[in-house]
XYZ file of N, CA and C in Angstrom:
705
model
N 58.501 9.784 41.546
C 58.291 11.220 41.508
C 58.530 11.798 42.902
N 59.548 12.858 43.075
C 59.480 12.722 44.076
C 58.306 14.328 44.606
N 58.408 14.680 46.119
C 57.105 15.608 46.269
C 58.100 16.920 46.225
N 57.028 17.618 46.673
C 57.354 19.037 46.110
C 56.340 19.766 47.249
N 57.482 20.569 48.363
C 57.066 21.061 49.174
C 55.897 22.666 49.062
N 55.145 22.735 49.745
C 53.781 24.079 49.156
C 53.224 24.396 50.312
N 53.332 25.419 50.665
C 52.322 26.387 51.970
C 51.056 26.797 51.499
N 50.686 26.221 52.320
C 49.021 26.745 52.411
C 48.293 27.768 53.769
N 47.141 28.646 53.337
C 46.550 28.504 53.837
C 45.342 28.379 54.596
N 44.579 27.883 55.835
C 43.213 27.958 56.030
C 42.076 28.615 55.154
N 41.097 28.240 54.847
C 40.533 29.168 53.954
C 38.722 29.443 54.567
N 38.573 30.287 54.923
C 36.920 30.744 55.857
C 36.116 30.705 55.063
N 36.517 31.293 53.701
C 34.954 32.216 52.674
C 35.091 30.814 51.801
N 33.879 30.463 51.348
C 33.145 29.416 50.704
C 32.376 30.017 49.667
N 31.533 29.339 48.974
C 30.710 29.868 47.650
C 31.656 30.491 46.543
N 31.188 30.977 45.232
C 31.483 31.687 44.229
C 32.304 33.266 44.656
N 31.711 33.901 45.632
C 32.587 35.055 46.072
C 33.672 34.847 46.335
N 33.738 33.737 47.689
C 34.552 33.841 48.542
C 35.994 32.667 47.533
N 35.017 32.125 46.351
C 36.350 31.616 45.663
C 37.048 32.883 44.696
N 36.178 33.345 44.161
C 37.090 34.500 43.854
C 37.834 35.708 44.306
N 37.295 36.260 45.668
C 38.750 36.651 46.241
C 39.528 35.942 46.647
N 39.787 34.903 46.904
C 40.591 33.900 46.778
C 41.655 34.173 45.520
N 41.165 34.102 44.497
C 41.840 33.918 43.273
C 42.402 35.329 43.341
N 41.689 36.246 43.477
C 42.505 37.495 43.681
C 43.563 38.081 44.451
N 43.374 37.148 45.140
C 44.491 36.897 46.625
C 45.824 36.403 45.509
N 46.136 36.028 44.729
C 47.029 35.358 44.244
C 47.195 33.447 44.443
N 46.234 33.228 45.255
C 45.797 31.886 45.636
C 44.835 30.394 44.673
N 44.348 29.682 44.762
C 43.579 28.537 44.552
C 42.711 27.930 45.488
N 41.828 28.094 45.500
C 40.691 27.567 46.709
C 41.105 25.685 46.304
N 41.112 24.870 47.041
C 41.521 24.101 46.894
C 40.433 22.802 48.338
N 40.298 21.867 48.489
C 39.953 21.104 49.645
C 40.875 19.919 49.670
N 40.718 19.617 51.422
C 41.540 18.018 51.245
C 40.967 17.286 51.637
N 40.500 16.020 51.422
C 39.939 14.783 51.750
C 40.752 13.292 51.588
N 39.980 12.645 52.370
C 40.360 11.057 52.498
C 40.568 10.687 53.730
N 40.790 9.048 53.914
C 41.116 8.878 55.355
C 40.258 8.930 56.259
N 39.146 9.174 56.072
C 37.743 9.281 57.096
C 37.930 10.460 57.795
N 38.619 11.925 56.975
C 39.448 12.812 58.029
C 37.763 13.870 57.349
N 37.627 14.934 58.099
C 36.776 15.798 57.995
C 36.988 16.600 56.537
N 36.695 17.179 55.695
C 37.006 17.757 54.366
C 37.684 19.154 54.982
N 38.963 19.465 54.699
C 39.698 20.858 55.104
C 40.297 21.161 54.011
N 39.322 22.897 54.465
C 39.190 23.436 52.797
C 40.458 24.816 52.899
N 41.436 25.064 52.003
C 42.568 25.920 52.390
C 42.820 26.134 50.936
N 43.900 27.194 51.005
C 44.332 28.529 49.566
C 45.600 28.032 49.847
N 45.962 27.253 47.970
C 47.080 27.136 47.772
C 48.109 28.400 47.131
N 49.058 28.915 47.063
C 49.677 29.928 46.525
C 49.629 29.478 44.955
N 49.045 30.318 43.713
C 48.618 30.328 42.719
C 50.085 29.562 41.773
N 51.100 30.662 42.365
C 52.044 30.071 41.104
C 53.091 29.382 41.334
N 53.603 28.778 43.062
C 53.781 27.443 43.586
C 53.431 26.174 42.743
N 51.671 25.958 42.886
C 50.732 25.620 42.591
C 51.451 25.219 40.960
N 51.147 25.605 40.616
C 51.194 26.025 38.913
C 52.595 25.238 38.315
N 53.593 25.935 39.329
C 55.041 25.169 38.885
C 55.422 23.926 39.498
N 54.525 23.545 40.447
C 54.324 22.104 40.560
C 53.807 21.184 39.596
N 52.650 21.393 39.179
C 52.169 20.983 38.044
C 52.550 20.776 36.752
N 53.280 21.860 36.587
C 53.968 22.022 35.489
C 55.243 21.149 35.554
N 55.699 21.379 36.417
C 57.106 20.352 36.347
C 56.828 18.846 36.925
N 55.902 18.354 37.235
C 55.690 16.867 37.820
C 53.980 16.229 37.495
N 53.467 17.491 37.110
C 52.147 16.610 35.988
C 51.390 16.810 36.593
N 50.419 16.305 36.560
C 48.608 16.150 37.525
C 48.534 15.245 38.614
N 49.766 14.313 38.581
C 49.779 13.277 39.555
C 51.275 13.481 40.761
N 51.332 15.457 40.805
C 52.356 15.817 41.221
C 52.024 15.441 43.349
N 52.948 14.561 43.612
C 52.855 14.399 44.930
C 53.553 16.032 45.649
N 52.206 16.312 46.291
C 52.220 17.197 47.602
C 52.488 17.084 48.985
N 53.743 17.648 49.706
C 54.067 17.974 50.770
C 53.226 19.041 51.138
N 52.053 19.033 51.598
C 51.340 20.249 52.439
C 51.859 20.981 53.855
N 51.667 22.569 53.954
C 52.282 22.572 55.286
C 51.482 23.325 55.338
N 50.012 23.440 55.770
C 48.988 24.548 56.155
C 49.572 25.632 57.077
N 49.306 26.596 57.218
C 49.300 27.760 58.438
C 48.947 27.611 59.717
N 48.126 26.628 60.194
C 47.796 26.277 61.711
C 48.172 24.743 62.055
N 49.583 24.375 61.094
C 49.922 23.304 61.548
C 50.108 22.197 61.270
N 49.186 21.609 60.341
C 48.730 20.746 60.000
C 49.963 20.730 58.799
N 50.236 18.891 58.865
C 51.194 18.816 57.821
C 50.563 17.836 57.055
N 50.457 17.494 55.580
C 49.798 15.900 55.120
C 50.511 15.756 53.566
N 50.341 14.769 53.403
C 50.405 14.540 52.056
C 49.411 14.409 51.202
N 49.392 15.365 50.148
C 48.487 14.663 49.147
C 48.543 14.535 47.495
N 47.542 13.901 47.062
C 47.686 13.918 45.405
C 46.572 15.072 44.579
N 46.501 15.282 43.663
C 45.283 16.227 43.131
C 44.751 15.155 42.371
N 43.441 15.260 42.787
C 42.504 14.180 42.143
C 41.552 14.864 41.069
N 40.798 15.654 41.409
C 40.968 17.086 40.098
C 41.143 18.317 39.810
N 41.147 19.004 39.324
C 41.726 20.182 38.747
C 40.895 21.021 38.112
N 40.029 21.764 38.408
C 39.822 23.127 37.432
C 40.604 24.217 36.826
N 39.880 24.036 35.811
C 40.838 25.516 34.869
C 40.282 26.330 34.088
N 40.970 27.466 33.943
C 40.169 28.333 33.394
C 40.663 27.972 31.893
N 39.524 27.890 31.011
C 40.229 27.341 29.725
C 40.363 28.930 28.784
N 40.167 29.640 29.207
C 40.353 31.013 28.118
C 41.734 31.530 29.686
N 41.778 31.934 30.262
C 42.859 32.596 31.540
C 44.020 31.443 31.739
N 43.795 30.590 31.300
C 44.519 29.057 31.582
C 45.176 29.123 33.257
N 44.118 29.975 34.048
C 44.607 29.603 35.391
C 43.814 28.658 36.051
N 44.018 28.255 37.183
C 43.742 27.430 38.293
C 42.772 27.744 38.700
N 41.487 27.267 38.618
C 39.600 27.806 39.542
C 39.635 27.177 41.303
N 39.847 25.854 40.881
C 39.771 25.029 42.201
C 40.193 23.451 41.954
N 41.029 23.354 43.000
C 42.005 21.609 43.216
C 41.083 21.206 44.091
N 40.810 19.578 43.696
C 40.332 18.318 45.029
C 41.567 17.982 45.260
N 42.025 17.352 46.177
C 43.406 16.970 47.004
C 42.898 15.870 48.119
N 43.510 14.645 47.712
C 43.101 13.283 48.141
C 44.514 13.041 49.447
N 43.971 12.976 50.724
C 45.133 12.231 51.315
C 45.687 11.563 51.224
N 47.063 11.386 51.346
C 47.746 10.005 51.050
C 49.294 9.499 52.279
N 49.482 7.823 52.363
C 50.692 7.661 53.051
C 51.307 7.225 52.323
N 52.496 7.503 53.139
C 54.202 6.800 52.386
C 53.459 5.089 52.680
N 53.848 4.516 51.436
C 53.486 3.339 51.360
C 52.155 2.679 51.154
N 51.416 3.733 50.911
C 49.868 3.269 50.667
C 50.148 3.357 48.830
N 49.452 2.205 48.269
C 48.726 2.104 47.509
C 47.370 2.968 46.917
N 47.607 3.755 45.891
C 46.465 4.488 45.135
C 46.548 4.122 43.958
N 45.263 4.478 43.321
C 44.468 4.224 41.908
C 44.588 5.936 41.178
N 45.836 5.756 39.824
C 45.859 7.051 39.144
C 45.391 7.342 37.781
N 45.076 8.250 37.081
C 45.609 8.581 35.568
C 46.689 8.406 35.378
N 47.293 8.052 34.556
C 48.715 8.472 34.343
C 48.756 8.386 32.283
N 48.911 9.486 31.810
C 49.404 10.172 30.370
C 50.033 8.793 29.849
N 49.918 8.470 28.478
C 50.785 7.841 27.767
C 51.266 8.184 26.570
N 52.636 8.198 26.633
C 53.007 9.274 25.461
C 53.817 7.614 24.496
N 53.251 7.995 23.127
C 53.728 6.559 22.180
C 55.546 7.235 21.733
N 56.284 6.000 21.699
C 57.242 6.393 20.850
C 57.751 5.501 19.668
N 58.685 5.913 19.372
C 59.250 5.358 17.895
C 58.716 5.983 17.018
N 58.303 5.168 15.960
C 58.298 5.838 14.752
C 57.389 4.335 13.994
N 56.113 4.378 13.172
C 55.279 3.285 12.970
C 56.073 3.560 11.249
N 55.458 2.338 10.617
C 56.616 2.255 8.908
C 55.619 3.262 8.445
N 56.055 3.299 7.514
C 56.307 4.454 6.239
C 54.591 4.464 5.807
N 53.920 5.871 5.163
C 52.760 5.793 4.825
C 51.656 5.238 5.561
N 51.924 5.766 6.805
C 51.213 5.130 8.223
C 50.408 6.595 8.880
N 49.413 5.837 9.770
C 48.810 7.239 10.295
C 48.501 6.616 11.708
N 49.179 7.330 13.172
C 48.953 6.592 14.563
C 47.520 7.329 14.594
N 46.370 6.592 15.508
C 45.603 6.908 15.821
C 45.649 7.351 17.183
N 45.080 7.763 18.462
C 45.618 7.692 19.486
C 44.299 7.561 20.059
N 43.876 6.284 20.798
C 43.073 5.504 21.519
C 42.213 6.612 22.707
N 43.584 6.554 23.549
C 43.746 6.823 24.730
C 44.903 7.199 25.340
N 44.304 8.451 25.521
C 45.551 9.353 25.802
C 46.185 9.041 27.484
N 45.300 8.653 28.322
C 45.905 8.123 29.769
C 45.005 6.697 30.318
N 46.222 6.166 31.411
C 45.811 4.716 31.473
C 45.479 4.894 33.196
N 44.604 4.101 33.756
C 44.357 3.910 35.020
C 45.229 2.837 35.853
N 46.677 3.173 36.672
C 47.348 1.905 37.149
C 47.505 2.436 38.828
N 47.577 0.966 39.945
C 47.790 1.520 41.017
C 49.488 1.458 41.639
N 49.616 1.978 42.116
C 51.018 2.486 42.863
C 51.078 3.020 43.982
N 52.357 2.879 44.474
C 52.627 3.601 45.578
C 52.059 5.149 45.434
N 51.768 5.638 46.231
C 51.708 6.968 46.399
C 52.695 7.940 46.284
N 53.781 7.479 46.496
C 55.195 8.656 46.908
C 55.745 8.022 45.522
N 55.032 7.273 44.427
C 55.986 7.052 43.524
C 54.920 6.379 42.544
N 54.540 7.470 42.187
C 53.599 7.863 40.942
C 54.155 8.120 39.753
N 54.246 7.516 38.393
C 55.071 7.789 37.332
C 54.587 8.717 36.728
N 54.736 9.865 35.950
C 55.016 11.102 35.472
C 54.176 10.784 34.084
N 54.371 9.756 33.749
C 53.972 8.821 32.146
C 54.131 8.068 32.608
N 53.920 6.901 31.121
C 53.799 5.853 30.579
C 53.925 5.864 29.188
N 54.944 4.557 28.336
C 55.407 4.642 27.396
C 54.621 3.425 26.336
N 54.916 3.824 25.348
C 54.051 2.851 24.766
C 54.766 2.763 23.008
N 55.404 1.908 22.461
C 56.069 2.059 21.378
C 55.411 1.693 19.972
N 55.417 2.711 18.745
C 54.714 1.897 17.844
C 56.159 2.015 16.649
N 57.195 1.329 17.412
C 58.545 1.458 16.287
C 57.862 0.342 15.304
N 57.831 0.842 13.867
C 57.871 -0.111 12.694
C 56.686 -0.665 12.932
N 55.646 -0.416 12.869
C 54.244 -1.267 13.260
C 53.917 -0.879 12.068
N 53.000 -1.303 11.164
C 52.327 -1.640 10.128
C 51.228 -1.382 9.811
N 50.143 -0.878 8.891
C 49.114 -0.105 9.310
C 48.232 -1.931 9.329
N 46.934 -1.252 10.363
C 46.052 -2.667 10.679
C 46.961 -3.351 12.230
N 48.040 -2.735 12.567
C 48.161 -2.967 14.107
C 47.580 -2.447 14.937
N 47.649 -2.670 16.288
C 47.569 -2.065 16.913
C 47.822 -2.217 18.721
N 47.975 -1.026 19.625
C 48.851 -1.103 20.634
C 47.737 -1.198 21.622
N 47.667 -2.352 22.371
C 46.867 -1.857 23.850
C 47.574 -1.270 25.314
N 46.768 -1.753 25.962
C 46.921 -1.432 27.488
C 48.345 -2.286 27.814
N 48.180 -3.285 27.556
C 48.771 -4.699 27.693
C 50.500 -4.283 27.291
N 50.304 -3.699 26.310
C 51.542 -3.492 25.519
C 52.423 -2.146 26.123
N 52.302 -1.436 26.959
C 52.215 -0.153 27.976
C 53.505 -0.680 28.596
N 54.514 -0.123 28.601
C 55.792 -0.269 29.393
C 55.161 0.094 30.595
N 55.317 -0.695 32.063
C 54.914 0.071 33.365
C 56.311 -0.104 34.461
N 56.408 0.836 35.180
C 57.403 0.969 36.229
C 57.713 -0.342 36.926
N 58.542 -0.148 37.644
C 58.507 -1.512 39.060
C 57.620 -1.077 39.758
N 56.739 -2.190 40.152
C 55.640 -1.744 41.204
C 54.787 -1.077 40.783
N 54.359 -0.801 39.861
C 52.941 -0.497 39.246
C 52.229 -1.309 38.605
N 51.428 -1.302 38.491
C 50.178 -2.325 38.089
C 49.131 -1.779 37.157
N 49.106 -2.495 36.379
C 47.636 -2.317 35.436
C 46.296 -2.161 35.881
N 45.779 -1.177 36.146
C 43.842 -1.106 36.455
C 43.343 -1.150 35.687
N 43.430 -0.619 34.583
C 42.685 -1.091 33.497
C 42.821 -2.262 32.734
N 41.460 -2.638 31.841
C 41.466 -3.883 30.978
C 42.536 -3.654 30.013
N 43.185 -4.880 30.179
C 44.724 -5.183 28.961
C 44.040 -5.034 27.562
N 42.868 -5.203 27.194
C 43.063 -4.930 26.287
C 42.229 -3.317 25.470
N 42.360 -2.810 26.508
C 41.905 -1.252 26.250
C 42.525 -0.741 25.044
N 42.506 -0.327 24.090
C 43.250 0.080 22.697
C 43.750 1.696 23.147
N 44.567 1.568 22.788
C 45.647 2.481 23.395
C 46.180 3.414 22.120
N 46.371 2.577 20.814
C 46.658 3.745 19.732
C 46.436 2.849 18.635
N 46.175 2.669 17.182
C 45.763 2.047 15.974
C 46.526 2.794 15.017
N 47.135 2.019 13.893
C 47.901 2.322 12.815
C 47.139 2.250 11.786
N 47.134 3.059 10.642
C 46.078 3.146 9.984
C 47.118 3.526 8.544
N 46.778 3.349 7.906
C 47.307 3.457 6.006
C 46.818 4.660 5.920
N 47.886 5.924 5.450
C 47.661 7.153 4.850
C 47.019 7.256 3.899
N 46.346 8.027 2.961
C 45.774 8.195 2.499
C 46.581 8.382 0.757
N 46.306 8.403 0.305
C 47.241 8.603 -1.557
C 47.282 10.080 -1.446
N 48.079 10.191 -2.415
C 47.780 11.421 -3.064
C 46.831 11.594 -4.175
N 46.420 10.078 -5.103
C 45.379 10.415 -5.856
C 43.809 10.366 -4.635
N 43.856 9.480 -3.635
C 42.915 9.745 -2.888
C 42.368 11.132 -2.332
N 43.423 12.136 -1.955
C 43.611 13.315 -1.637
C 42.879 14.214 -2.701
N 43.754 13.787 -3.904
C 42.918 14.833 -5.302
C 41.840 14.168 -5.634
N 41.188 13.273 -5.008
C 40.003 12.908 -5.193
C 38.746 13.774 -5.460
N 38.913 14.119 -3.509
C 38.009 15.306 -3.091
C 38.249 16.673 -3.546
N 39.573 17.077 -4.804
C 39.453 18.542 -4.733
C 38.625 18.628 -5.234
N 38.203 18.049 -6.844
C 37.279 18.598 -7.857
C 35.818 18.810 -6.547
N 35.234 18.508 -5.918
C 33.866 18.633 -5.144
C 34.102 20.088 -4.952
N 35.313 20.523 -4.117
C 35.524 21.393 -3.564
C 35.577 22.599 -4.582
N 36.257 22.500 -5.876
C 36.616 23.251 -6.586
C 34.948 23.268 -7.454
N 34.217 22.537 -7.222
C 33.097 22.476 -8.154
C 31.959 23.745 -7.170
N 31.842 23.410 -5.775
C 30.982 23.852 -4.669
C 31.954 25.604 -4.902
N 32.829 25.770 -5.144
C 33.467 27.019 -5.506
C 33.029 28.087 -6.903
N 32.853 27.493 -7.349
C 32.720 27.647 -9.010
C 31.132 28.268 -9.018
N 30.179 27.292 -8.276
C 28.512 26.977 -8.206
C 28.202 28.519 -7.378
N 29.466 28.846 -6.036
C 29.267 29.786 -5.369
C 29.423 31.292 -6.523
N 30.541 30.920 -6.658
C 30.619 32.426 -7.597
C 30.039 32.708 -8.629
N 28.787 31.353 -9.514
C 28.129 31.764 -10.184
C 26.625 32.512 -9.940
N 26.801 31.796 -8.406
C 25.522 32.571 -7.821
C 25.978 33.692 -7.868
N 27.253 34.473 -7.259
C 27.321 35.969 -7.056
C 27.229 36.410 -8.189
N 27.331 35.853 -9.336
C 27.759 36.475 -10.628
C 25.929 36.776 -11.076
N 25.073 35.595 -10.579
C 23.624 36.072 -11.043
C 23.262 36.968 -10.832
N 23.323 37.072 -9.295
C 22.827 37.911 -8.902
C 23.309 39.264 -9.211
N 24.284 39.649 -9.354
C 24.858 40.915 -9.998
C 23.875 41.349 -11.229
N 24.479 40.364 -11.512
C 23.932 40.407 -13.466
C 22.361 40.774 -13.125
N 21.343 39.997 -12.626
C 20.103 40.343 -12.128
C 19.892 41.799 -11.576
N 21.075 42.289 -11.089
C 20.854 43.477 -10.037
C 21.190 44.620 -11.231
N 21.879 43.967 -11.783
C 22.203 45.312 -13.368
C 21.503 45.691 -14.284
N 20.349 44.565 -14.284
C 19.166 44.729 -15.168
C 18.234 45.138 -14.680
N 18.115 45.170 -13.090
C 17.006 45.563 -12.698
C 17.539 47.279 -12.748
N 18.504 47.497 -12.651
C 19.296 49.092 -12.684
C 18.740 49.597 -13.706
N 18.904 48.724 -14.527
C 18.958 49.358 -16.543
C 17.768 49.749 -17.039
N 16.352 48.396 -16.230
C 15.012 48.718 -16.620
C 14.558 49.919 -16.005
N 15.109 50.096 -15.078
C 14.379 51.662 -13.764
C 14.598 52.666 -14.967
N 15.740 52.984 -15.477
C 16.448 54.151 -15.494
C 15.394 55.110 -16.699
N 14.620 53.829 -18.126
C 13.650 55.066 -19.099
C 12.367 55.490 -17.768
N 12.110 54.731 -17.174
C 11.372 54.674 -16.043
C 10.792 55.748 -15.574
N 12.587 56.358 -14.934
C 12.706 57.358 -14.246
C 12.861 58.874 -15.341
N 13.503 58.654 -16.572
C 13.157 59.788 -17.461
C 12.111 59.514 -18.038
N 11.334 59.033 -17.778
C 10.059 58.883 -18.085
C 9.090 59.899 -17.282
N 9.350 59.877 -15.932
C 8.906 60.475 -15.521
C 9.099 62.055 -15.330
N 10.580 61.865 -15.300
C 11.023 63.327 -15.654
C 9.687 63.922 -16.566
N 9.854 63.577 -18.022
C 9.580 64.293 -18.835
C 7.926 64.286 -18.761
N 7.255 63.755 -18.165
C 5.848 64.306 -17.435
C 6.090 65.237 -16.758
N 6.952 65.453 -16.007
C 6.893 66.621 -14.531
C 6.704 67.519 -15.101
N 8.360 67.736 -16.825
C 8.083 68.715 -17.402
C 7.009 68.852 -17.933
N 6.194 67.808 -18.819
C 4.925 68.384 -19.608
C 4.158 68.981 -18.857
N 4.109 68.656 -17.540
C 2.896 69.465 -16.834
C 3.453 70.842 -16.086
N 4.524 70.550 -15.969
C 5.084 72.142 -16.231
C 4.796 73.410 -16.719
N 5.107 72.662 -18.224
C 4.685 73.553 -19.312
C 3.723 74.102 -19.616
N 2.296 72.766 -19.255
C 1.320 73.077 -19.648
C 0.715 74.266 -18.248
């Protein structure tokens, strides 16, 4: 993967305020750590930011070039987001060297195609492997061509790059093939459904019916009373 150059810069205001003018700034409050280096906390440009991510993943290697100088590399170790705005709250950002060894996530996307009347399960959606730093894979592949239901794919089974390595246990289950379901299995469950339907609208139907009789009994009731008002009217 390769990096992807991003200006930053310095950032003073701290707390909940000072992250949201930040965000209003068009920015990402963001910090960098590692290396036994002091934590330096700086505003990434929001939609830089964004199209990095977008085009090279969560494990997008950063060329940093702060405003007072400072040049580094780093990785994003996590990520906030706004899950209703789907923007950026605040990045951790881990130092890193050309040639150092780190511990990542990395996505595994299955391919092929499992046989016929099959259902993939999906285990685990990302695997923990270490690598170079400047060459972090994007994914990881994992095939369930023609697999059979009652298989299934681990860690183990994970296509990995040159020079990457497995962190996790090989046999972490990674995705399970499973036998679809019938179609008489399917029309199994309608009648419940169609029955819990039926039960509903006979309630509405009582209650109507209940509510029409209670209408019907009022009504000599009420000329009932009428025709007192008049007798004493009259009298």
């Amino acid at each position: 993967m390769s990096e992807v150059k991003i200006s930053a810069e310095p950032r003073t205001e701290f707390g909940k305020g000072g992250a949201r003018r930040t965000r209003r700034a068009g920015m990402v409050p963001a910090v960098l750590y590692g290396h036994g280096e002091k934590p330096k906390h700086i505003a990434l440009p929001a939609r830089e930011f964004a199209a990095a991510i977008r085009n090279g993943g969560a494990n997008q290697l950063l060329a940093i070039e702060v405003s007072d100088g400072t040049q580094v590399l780093a990785l994003p170790k996590a990520i906030q987001r706004d899950p209703i705005k789907d923007t950026f709250e605040h990045v951790d950002l881990i130092l890193v060297r050309r040639g150092e060894k780190v511990t990542v996530e990395v996505p595994v996307q299955l391919t092929g195609e499992a046989a016929r009347d099959t259902l993939i399960v999906h285990d685990h959606d990302t695997l923990s492997v270490i690598a170079d730093a400047t060459k972090v894979p994007d994914h990881l592949e994992a095939s369930v061509e023609g697999l059979e239901a009652g298989n299934q794919v681990t860690a183990a089974d994970v296509e990995l790059p040159a020079g990457v390595e497995l962190a996790t246990d090989p046999e972490t289950p990674v995705a399970a093939v499973t036998a679809a379901p019938t179609a008489e299995q399917l029309e199994a469950t309608l009648p419940e459904v169609e029955t819990a339907d039926e039960e509903a609208e006979a309630g509405v139907g009582e209650e109507t019916a209940e509510s029409s009789e209670g209408a019907e009994a009022g009504e000599p009731a009420a000329a009932g009373g009428e025709e007192s008002a008049e007798a004493k009217t009259e009298a």
